[in-house]
């Protein structure tokens, strides 16, 4: 198939449409829209950071108007989605369950040999869940022999639960407080779901199709990243075969030297109209996960700084990218003070782009909606590098 050349603006349109951000309510409204979104993306990343609403809820709320966090739990209780890993932990459609099996096999095979005591504890934990039903970490005795050395210094029973989860002998749901509840797969997987192990070629093709559906335009390394826990995955090899068969096409971006890019052929003639909507995005939004993509296609150099030592932070602990149309216009370091019901904007840093009065009004509306989504009634703005822009936003708020 002949390589297709795209203007960078068109590549951005395709990427944003694939990410579900070409317009408001691209997947509709209500609980069913949440499922359609997860089905399309294939994966919505879970994160525990609660500075503002957690990443999985944030990602969905950016795309589904009037989203309610309990809808995610409802879909899991109905057996339509489940939580596990692709490249990271996240929610996936239950119909794709069998494609989690190679990942579980990968975790199991990569595990260091266990001691008899560790194997015995895992068997005891599994037996208890089988006899007593769903259990949480707190349901097990504190079997730590030494004082905790830090956040990730889990006690043995917690380690046993997580090992059983990673190799597939247990699955999890979540409480409203986001705590894991461990259960047997047979209690959570509907009877009509295929649970057979896919051959390596089929797994690789699934990863490629799903990756291109959610990324739009992608490098091979990004598609392979989605299978990073599967040893010897065939993603790059199958990608070449799918190109030869015409199921995937190679594209280049005009005036842009880069490694080969890949796309589903349906985008060659697809008309995409972008709205000028404003989106305040999670750092773990699928659009933001690969920093090089933001630089390459959007000229946006972004890094989440909660992992950066405080003296080296430029924008703040948890800055959120602000997307206006197809342009990253700002980043907003904010925290939800839930007791005071106030969204505190520690720093609203504008990128060197010109914004119209209408666009600034759109940013103000997005901040107001984001505050409401976080259960906040007021917004306090503390610092910004754009005095005139900030005044316009404050006036609109």
Short mmCIF file of C-alpha atoms in Angstrom, two decimals:
data_model
loop_
_atom_site.label_atom_id
_atom_site.label_comp_id
_atom_site.label_asym_id
_atom_site.label_seq_id
_atom_site.Cartn_x
_atom_site.Cartn_y
_atom_site.Cartn_z
CA UNK A 1 0.00 0.00 0.00
CA UNK A 2 1.30 3.47 -0.95
CA UNK A 3 2.40 5.65 1.94
CA UNK A 4 0.00 8.49 2.68
CA UNK A 5 1.21 11.99 3.54
CA UNK A 6 -0.78 14.09 6.02
CA UNK A 7 -0.57 17.76 6.97
CA UNK A 8 0.20 18.05 10.68
CA UNK A 9 -3.16 19.74 11.27
CA UNK A 10 -4.94 16.72 9.81
CA UNK A 11 -2.86 14.35 11.93
CA UNK A 12 -3.94 16.32 15.02
CA UNK A 13 -7.59 16.02 13.97
CA UNK A 14 -7.27 12.26 13.59
CA UNK A 15 -5.51 11.91 16.96
CA UNK A 16 -8.14 13.99 18.76
CA UNK A 17 -11.04 12.17 17.11
CA UNK A 18 -9.50 8.81 18.05
CA UNK A 19 -9.09 10.05 21.63
CA UNK A 20 -12.77 11.03 21.77
CA UNK A 21 -11.99 14.74 21.96
CA UNK A 22 -13.13 16.08 18.60
CA UNK A 23 -16.35 17.43 20.13
CA UNK A 24 -18.41 17.27 23.29
CA UNK A 25 -20.34 14.07 23.88
CA UNK A 26 -18.68 12.27 20.98
CA UNK A 27 -20.03 9.03 22.46
CA UNK A 28 -23.33 10.45 23.68
CA UNK A 29 -24.51 10.95 27.24
CA UNK A 30 -25.37 8.78 30.22
CA UNK A 31 -24.07 5.46 31.46
CA UNK A 32 -24.16 3.82 28.03
CA UNK A 33 -21.85 6.52 26.69
CA UNK A 34 -19.32 5.52 29.35
CA UNK A 35 -19.35 1.96 28.07
CA UNK A 36 -19.07 3.09 24.44
CA UNK A 37 -16.08 5.23 25.38
CA UNK A 38 -14.29 2.38 27.19
CA UNK A 39 -15.11 0.04 24.31
CA UNK A 40 -13.63 2.51 21.83
CA UNK A 41 -10.49 3.37 23.80
CA UNK A 42 -10.11 -0.23 24.95
CA UNK A 43 -8.55 0.97 28.17
CA UNK A 44 -9.07 3.79 30.67
CA UNK A 45 -6.14 4.11 33.05
CA UNK A 46 -6.67 3.87 36.80
CA UNK A 47 -4.66 6.06 39.15
CA UNK A 48 -4.89 6.55 42.89
CA UNK A 49 -3.85 10.24 43.07
CA UNK A 50 -6.74 12.16 44.64
CA UNK A 51 -5.43 15.75 44.35
CA UNK A 52 -8.41 16.23 42.07
CA UNK A 53 -10.86 13.47 41.11
CA UNK A 54 -9.04 10.26 40.20
CA UNK A 55 -7.73 9.82 36.67
CA UNK A 56 -10.24 7.22 35.45
CA UNK A 57 -13.23 9.35 36.46
CA UNK A 58 -11.52 12.49 35.16
CA UNK A 59 -10.80 10.90 31.76
CA UNK A 60 -14.42 9.85 31.34
CA UNK A 61 -15.90 13.12 32.64
CA UNK A 62 -13.90 15.07 30.05
CA UNK A 63 -15.79 13.19 27.32
CA UNK A 64 -19.19 12.33 28.82
CA UNK A 65 -21.20 15.35 29.99
CA UNK A 66 -22.79 15.09 33.44
CA UNK A 67 -20.81 11.92 34.16
CA UNK A 68 -21.45 10.30 37.53
CA UNK A 69 -18.57 8.26 39.06
CA UNK A 70 -20.94 5.52 40.23
CA UNK A 71 -21.66 4.62 36.60
CA UNK A 72 -18.24 2.98 36.38
CA UNK A 73 -19.06 0.74 39.35
CA UNK A 74 -22.44 -0.05 37.83
CA UNK A 75 -20.83 -1.23 34.59
CA UNK A 76 -18.42 -3.42 36.52
CA UNK A 77 -21.22 -4.86 38.67
CA UNK A 78 -23.12 -5.66 35.45
CA UNK A 79 -20.12 -7.62 34.15
CA UNK A 80 -19.52 -5.28 31.21
CA UNK A 81 -16.07 -4.02 32.22
CA UNK A 82 -13.21 -5.30 34.36
CA UNK A 83 -9.98 -3.95 35.78
CA UNK A 84 -6.57 -5.27 34.78
CA UNK A 85 -3.40 -4.34 32.88
CA UNK A 86 -2.42 -3.54 29.35
CA UNK A 87 0.56 -1.21 29.67
CA UNK A 88 -0.83 0.06 32.98
CA UNK A 89 -3.77 -0.75 35.24
CA UNK A 90 -7.14 0.26 33.88
CA UNK A 91 -10.73 -0.58 32.97
CA UNK A 92 -11.42 -2.63 29.84
CA UNK A 93 -14.50 -4.09 28.14
CA UNK A 94 -15.31 -7.54 29.51
CA UNK A 95 -15.72 -8.80 25.93
CA UNK A 96 -11.93 -8.36 25.60
CA UNK A 97 -11.23 -10.48 28.68
CA UNK A 98 -9.36 -13.23 26.82
CA UNK A 99 -6.76 -10.68 25.67
CA UNK A 100 -5.80 -10.13 29.29
CA UNK A 101 -4.71 -13.77 29.57
CA UNK A 102 -1.32 -13.36 27.82
CA UNK A 103 -0.58 -10.47 30.19
CA UNK A 104 -1.40 -12.64 33.20
CA UNK A 105 0.77 -15.38 31.78
CA UNK A 106 3.52 -12.79 31.32
CA UNK A 107 3.33 -11.71 34.96
CA UNK A 108 3.43 -15.32 36.11
CA UNK A 109 6.40 -16.32 33.94
CA UNK A 110 8.40 -13.21 34.88
CA UNK A 111 7.95 -13.83 38.59
CA UNK A 112 10.99 -14.89 40.59
CA UNK A 113 10.76 -18.43 42.04
CA UNK A 114 8.59 -18.36 45.15
CA UNK A 115 9.51 -19.92 48.45
CA UNK A 116 7.36 -22.77 49.81
CA UNK A 117 6.09 -20.36 52.49
CA UNK A 118 4.97 -17.85 49.83
CA UNK A 119 3.22 -20.54 47.80
CA UNK A 120 1.53 -21.85 50.93
CA UNK A 121 0.28 -18.38 51.86
CA UNK A 122 -1.11 -17.80 48.37
CA UNK A 123 -2.97 -21.11 48.52
CA UNK A 124 -4.42 -20.21 51.93
CA UNK A 125 -5.53 -16.80 50.67
CA UNK A 126 -7.12 -18.32 47.57
CA UNK A 127 -8.88 -20.92 49.71
CA UNK A 128 -10.31 -18.24 52.01
CA UNK A 129 -11.69 -16.21 49.11
CA UNK A 130 -13.23 -19.39 47.69
CA UNK A 131 -14.88 -20.28 51.00
CA UNK A 132 -15.85 -16.86 52.32
CA UNK A 133 -16.47 -14.86 49.17
CA UNK A 134 -15.05 -11.43 48.23
CA UNK A 135 -12.40 -10.18 50.66
CA UNK A 136 -10.28 -7.06 51.17
CA UNK A 137 -6.77 -6.67 52.56
CA UNK A 138 -8.23 -5.59 55.91
CA UNK A 139 -9.95 -8.99 56.19
CA UNK A 140 -6.57 -10.64 56.68
CA UNK A 141 -4.50 -10.51 59.84
CA UNK A 142 -1.59 -8.11 60.00
CA UNK A 143 1.06 -10.72 59.25
CA UNK A 144 3.96 -8.29 59.00
CA UNK A 145 6.98 -9.51 60.94
CA UNK A 146 8.90 -6.23 60.82
CA UNK A 147 7.89 -2.57 60.90
CA UNK A 148 6.88 -1.11 57.55
CA UNK A 149 9.68 0.55 55.59
CA UNK A 150 7.39 2.74 53.47
CA UNK A 151 4.37 3.03 51.19
CA UNK A 152 5.23 0.06 48.95
CA UNK A 153 6.38 -2.20 51.78
CA UNK A 154 3.31 -4.43 51.64
CA UNK A 155 2.66 -7.08 54.23
CA UNK A 156 2.74 -10.74 53.09
CA UNK A 157 -1.03 -11.21 52.75
CA UNK A 158 -1.29 -8.11 50.54
CA UNK A 159 1.56 -9.41 48.39
CA UNK A 160 -0.17 -12.79 48.10
CA UNK A 161 -3.44 -11.14 47.02
CA UNK A 162 -1.68 -9.05 44.40
CA UNK A 163 0.24 -12.02 43.03
CA UNK A 164 -2.99 -13.96 42.68
CA UNK A 165 -4.57 -10.95 40.98
CA UNK A 166 -1.69 -10.51 38.54
CA UNK A 167 -1.58 -14.16 37.49
CA UNK A 168 -5.37 -14.25 37.05
CA UNK A 169 -6.47 -16.50 39.90
CA UNK A 170 -8.25 -13.56 41.49
CA UNK A 171 -10.01 -10.53 40.04
CA UNK A 172 -10.95 -7.25 41.69
CA UNK A 173 -13.76 -4.78 42.01
CA UNK A 174 -13.63 -1.50 43.96
CA UNK A 175 -15.52 -0.06 46.89
CA UNK A 176 -16.82 3.51 46.70
CA UNK A 177 -13.71 4.45 48.71
CA UNK A 178 -11.58 2.94 45.90
CA UNK A 179 -10.37 -0.02 47.95
CA UNK A 180 -9.81 -3.30 46.13
CA UNK A 181 -12.14 -6.24 46.72
CA UNK A 182 -10.72 -9.60 45.62
CA UNK A 183 -12.93 -12.35 44.22
CA UNK A 184 -12.76 -15.51 42.11
CA UNK A 185 -13.00 -14.93 38.35
CA UNK A 186 -15.95 -17.31 38.04
CA UNK A 187 -17.98 -14.94 40.21
CA UNK A 188 -17.27 -11.90 38.03
CA UNK A 189 -17.02 -13.14 34.44
CA UNK A 190 -20.39 -13.63 32.68
CA UNK A 191 -20.98 -17.11 31.29
CA UNK A 192 -21.02 -16.01 27.64
CA UNK A 193 -17.51 -14.49 27.73
CA UNK A 194 -14.76 -16.28 25.81
CA UNK A 195 -11.97 -17.19 28.25
CA UNK A 196 -9.67 -19.09 25.86
CA UNK A 197 -6.05 -18.03 25.48
CA UNK A 198 -5.55 -16.21 22.14
CA UNK A 199 -2.63 -17.32 19.95
CA UNK A 200 0.29 -14.83 19.92
CA UNK A 201 -0.59 -13.56 16.43
CA UNK A 202 -4.22 -12.90 17.39
CA UNK A 203 -3.16 -11.13 20.59
CA UNK A 204 -0.74 -8.90 18.65
CA UNK A 205 -3.39 -7.99 16.09
CA UNK A 206 -5.85 -7.13 18.84
CA UNK A 207 -3.27 -4.84 20.45
CA UNK A 208 -2.59 -3.12 17.10
CA UNK A 209 -6.25 -2.61 16.19
CA UNK A 210 -7.14 -1.36 19.64
CA UNK A 211 -4.11 0.89 19.80
CA UNK A 212 -4.76 2.50 16.44
CA UNK A 213 -8.44 2.95 17.24
CA UNK A 214 -7.58 4.98 20.36
CA UNK A 215 -4.40 6.72 19.17
CA UNK A 216 -5.42 7.47 15.57
CA UNK A 217 -1.88 7.94 14.29
CA UNK A 218 0.83 6.02 16.11
CA UNK A 219 4.41 4.86 16.10
CA UNK A 220 5.17 1.14 16.29
CA UNK A 221 6.81 1.64 19.69
CA UNK A 222 3.55 3.04 21.10
CA UNK A 223 1.56 0.06 19.88
CA UNK A 224 4.18 -2.34 21.26
CA UNK A 225 4.07 -0.52 24.62
CA UNK A 226 0.49 -1.76 25.07
CA UNK A 227 1.89 -5.31 25.17
CA UNK A 228 4.93 -4.55 27.31
CA UNK A 229 4.12 -7.18 29.95
CA UNK A 230 3.92 -9.98 27.38
CA UNK A 231 7.30 -11.54 26.73
CA UNK A 232 8.13 -11.99 23.04
CA UNK A 233 4.96 -10.31 21.82
CA UNK A 234 4.65 -10.13 18.03
CA UNK A 235 3.27 -6.61 17.68
CA UNK A 236 5.93 -5.17 15.37
CA UNK A 237 6.00 -8.32 13.22
CA UNK A 238 2.21 -8.47 12.86
CA UNK A 239 2.12 -4.75 12.15
CA UNK A 240 4.23 -5.34 9.02
CA UNK A 241 1.92 -8.17 7.97
CA UNK A 242 -1.20 -6.04 8.48
CA UNK A 243 0.35 -3.28 6.35
CA UNK A 244 1.05 -5.80 3.58
CA UNK A 245 -2.55 -7.03 3.81
CA UNK A 246 -3.95 -3.50 3.67
CA UNK A 247 -5.55 -3.52 7.12
CA UNK A 248 -3.12 -0.85 8.35
CA UNK A 249 -1.55 1.95 6.32
CA UNK A 250 1.76 3.76 6.71
CA UNK A 251 1.56 7.54 6.90
CA UNK A 252 4.00 10.40 7.07
CA UNK A 253 3.44 13.94 8.27
CA UNK A 254 4.37 16.75 5.90
CA UNK A 255 7.52 18.71 6.83
CA UNK A 256 8.05 16.36 9.72
CA UNK A 257 10.87 13.82 9.83
CA UNK A 258 10.04 10.92 12.07
CA UNK A 259 9.92 7.16 12.36
CA UNK A 260 7.14 5.49 10.31
CA UNK A 261 3.63 6.19 11.53
CA UNK A 262 0.62 3.90 11.24
CA UNK A 263 -3.10 4.48 10.88
CA UNK A 264 -6.30 2.59 10.13
CA UNK A 265 -7.31 3.06 6.45
CA UNK A 266 -10.74 4.41 7.42
CA UNK A 267 -9.16 7.73 8.34
CA UNK A 268 -7.86 8.35 4.80
CA UNK A 269 -11.18 9.76 3.63
CA UNK A 270 -12.90 10.52 6.94
CA UNK A 271 -14.12 14.10 7.35
CA UNK A 272 -13.37 15.32 10.85
CA UNK A 273 -14.63 18.63 12.15
CA UNK A 274 -13.11 19.82 15.40
CA UNK A 275 -15.07 21.95 17.81
CA UNK A 276 -13.43 24.79 19.72
CA UNK A 277 -14.40 23.06 22.97
CA UNK A 278 -12.16 23.31 26.02
CA UNK A 279 -11.02 20.20 27.85
CA UNK A 280 -9.19 20.10 31.18
CA UNK A 281 -7.42 16.76 30.97
CA UNK A 282 -5.94 14.33 33.44
CA UNK A 283 -2.16 13.77 33.31
CA UNK A 284 -3.07 10.11 32.72
CA UNK A 285 -5.51 10.83 29.90
CA UNK A 286 -4.81 8.61 26.87
CA UNK A 287 -3.93 11.74 24.90
CA UNK A 288 -1.18 12.64 27.38
CA UNK A 289 0.47 9.32 28.19
CA UNK A 290 3.19 9.56 25.52
CA UNK A 291 5.04 12.84 26.03
CA UNK A 292 6.80 12.64 22.67
CA UNK A 293 3.42 12.63 20.88
CA UNK A 294 2.49 15.89 22.56
CA UNK A 295 5.77 17.44 21.44
CA UNK A 296 5.64 16.02 17.93
CA UNK A 297 2.04 16.76 17.04
CA UNK A 298 0.97 19.57 19.40
CA UNK A 299 4.23 21.40 20.18
CA UNK A 300 3.46 20.88 23.87
CA UNK A 301 6.26 19.87 26.22
CA UNK A 302 4.44 18.30 29.15
CA UNK A 303 5.49 16.43 32.25
CA UNK A 304 3.48 15.58 35.33
CA UNK A 305 5.55 16.99 38.17
CA UNK A 306 4.25 15.07 41.17
CA UNK A 307 7.21 12.74 40.50
CA UNK A 308 9.65 15.68 40.29
CA UNK A 309 11.40 17.02 43.43
CA UNK A 310 9.63 20.20 44.55
CA UNK A 311 12.58 22.57 43.92
CA UNK A 312 12.72 21.42 40.29
CA UNK A 313 9.02 21.84 39.49
CA UNK A 314 8.18 24.48 36.89
CA UNK A 315 4.39 24.44 36.91
CA UNK A 316 3.24 22.64 40.05
CA UNK A 317 2.62 19.29 41.71
CA UNK A 318 -0.34 18.17 39.58
CA UNK A 319 -0.72 20.42 36.55
CA UNK A 320 -3.54 19.53 34.18
CA UNK A 321 -3.25 20.18 30.43
CA UNK A 322 -5.89 22.56 29.06
CA UNK A 323 -6.83 21.80 25.44
CA UNK A 324 -8.68 24.39 23.33
CA UNK A 325 -9.72 22.93 19.98
CA UNK A 326 -6.50 21.35 18.75
CA UNK A 327 -4.15 23.55 20.80
CA UNK A 328 -2.80 23.06 24.30
CA UNK A 329 -3.37 26.57 25.62
CA UNK A 330 -2.46 26.22 29.29
CA UNK A 331 -1.69 23.94 32.20
CA UNK A 332 -3.55 24.26 35.47
CA UNK A 333 -2.02 23.12 38.76
CA UNK A 334 -5.00 22.64 41.02
CA UNK A 335 -6.23 20.87 44.11
CA UNK A 336 -9.76 20.12 45.26
CA UNK A 337 -10.24 21.22 48.89
CA UNK A 338 -13.18 18.97 49.55
CA UNK A 339 -13.83 20.17 53.11
CA UNK A 340 -14.07 23.79 52.02
CA UNK A 341 -15.71 22.81 48.70
CA UNK A 342 -13.16 24.96 46.88
CA UNK A 343 -11.07 24.26 43.79
CA UNK A 344 -7.72 25.91 44.42
CA UNK A 345 -5.86 26.84 41.24
CA UNK A 346 -2.29 27.19 42.47
CA UNK A 347 -0.96 28.10 39.05
CA UNK A 348 -2.66 28.75 35.70
CA UNK A 349 0.22 28.85 33.24
CA UNK A 350 -0.62 29.94 29.69
CA UNK A 351 1.34 28.66 26.71
CA UNK A 352 2.59 31.24 24.16
CA UNK A 353 -0.62 31.16 22.10
CA UNK A 354 -3.14 33.89 21.38
CA UNK A 355 -6.58 33.32 22.86
CA UNK A 356 -9.79 35.05 21.88
CA UNK A 357 -12.38 36.36 24.30
CA UNK A 358 -14.64 33.45 23.36
CA UNK A 359 -11.88 30.94 24.04
CA UNK A 360 -11.14 32.50 27.42
CA UNK A 361 -14.86 32.25 28.19
CA UNK A 362 -14.66 28.57 27.22
CA UNK A 363 -11.75 28.07 29.63
CA UNK A 364 -13.75 29.77 32.41
CA UNK A 365 -16.72 27.48 31.70
CA UNK A 366 -14.44 24.43 31.74
CA UNK A 367 -12.93 25.46 35.09
CA UNK A 368 -16.41 25.98 36.54
CA UNK A 369 -17.55 22.56 35.30
CA UNK A 370 -14.36 20.96 36.58
CA UNK A 371 -14.93 22.49 40.01
CA UNK A 372 -18.48 21.13 40.10
CA UNK A 373 -17.24 17.70 38.99
CA UNK A 374 -14.87 17.77 41.97
CA UNK A 375 -17.69 18.66 44.36
CA UNK A 376 -16.51 22.26 44.70
CA UNK A 377 -18.68 25.36 44.81
CA UNK A 378 -15.96 28.02 44.62
CA UNK A 379 -12.77 28.59 42.64
CA UNK A 380 -9.73 30.38 44.06
CA UNK A 381 -7.01 31.37 41.60
CA UNK A 382 -3.64 32.09 43.19
CA UNK A 383 -1.00 32.53 40.49
CA UNK A 384 -0.73 32.92 36.72
CA UNK A 385 1.69 34.13 34.07
CA UNK A 386 -1.08 35.84 32.08
CA UNK A 387 -2.57 38.75 33.98
CA UNK A 388 -5.01 39.91 31.29
CA UNK A 389 -6.14 36.37 30.42
CA UNK A 390 -6.62 35.51 34.10
CA UNK A 391 -8.67 38.66 34.73
CA UNK A 392 -10.95 37.75 31.82
CA UNK A 393 -11.41 34.24 33.24
CA UNK A 394 -12.01 35.52 36.79
CA UNK A 395 -14.62 37.95 35.49
CA UNK A 396 -16.38 35.13 33.64
CA UNK A 397 -16.29 32.96 36.76
#
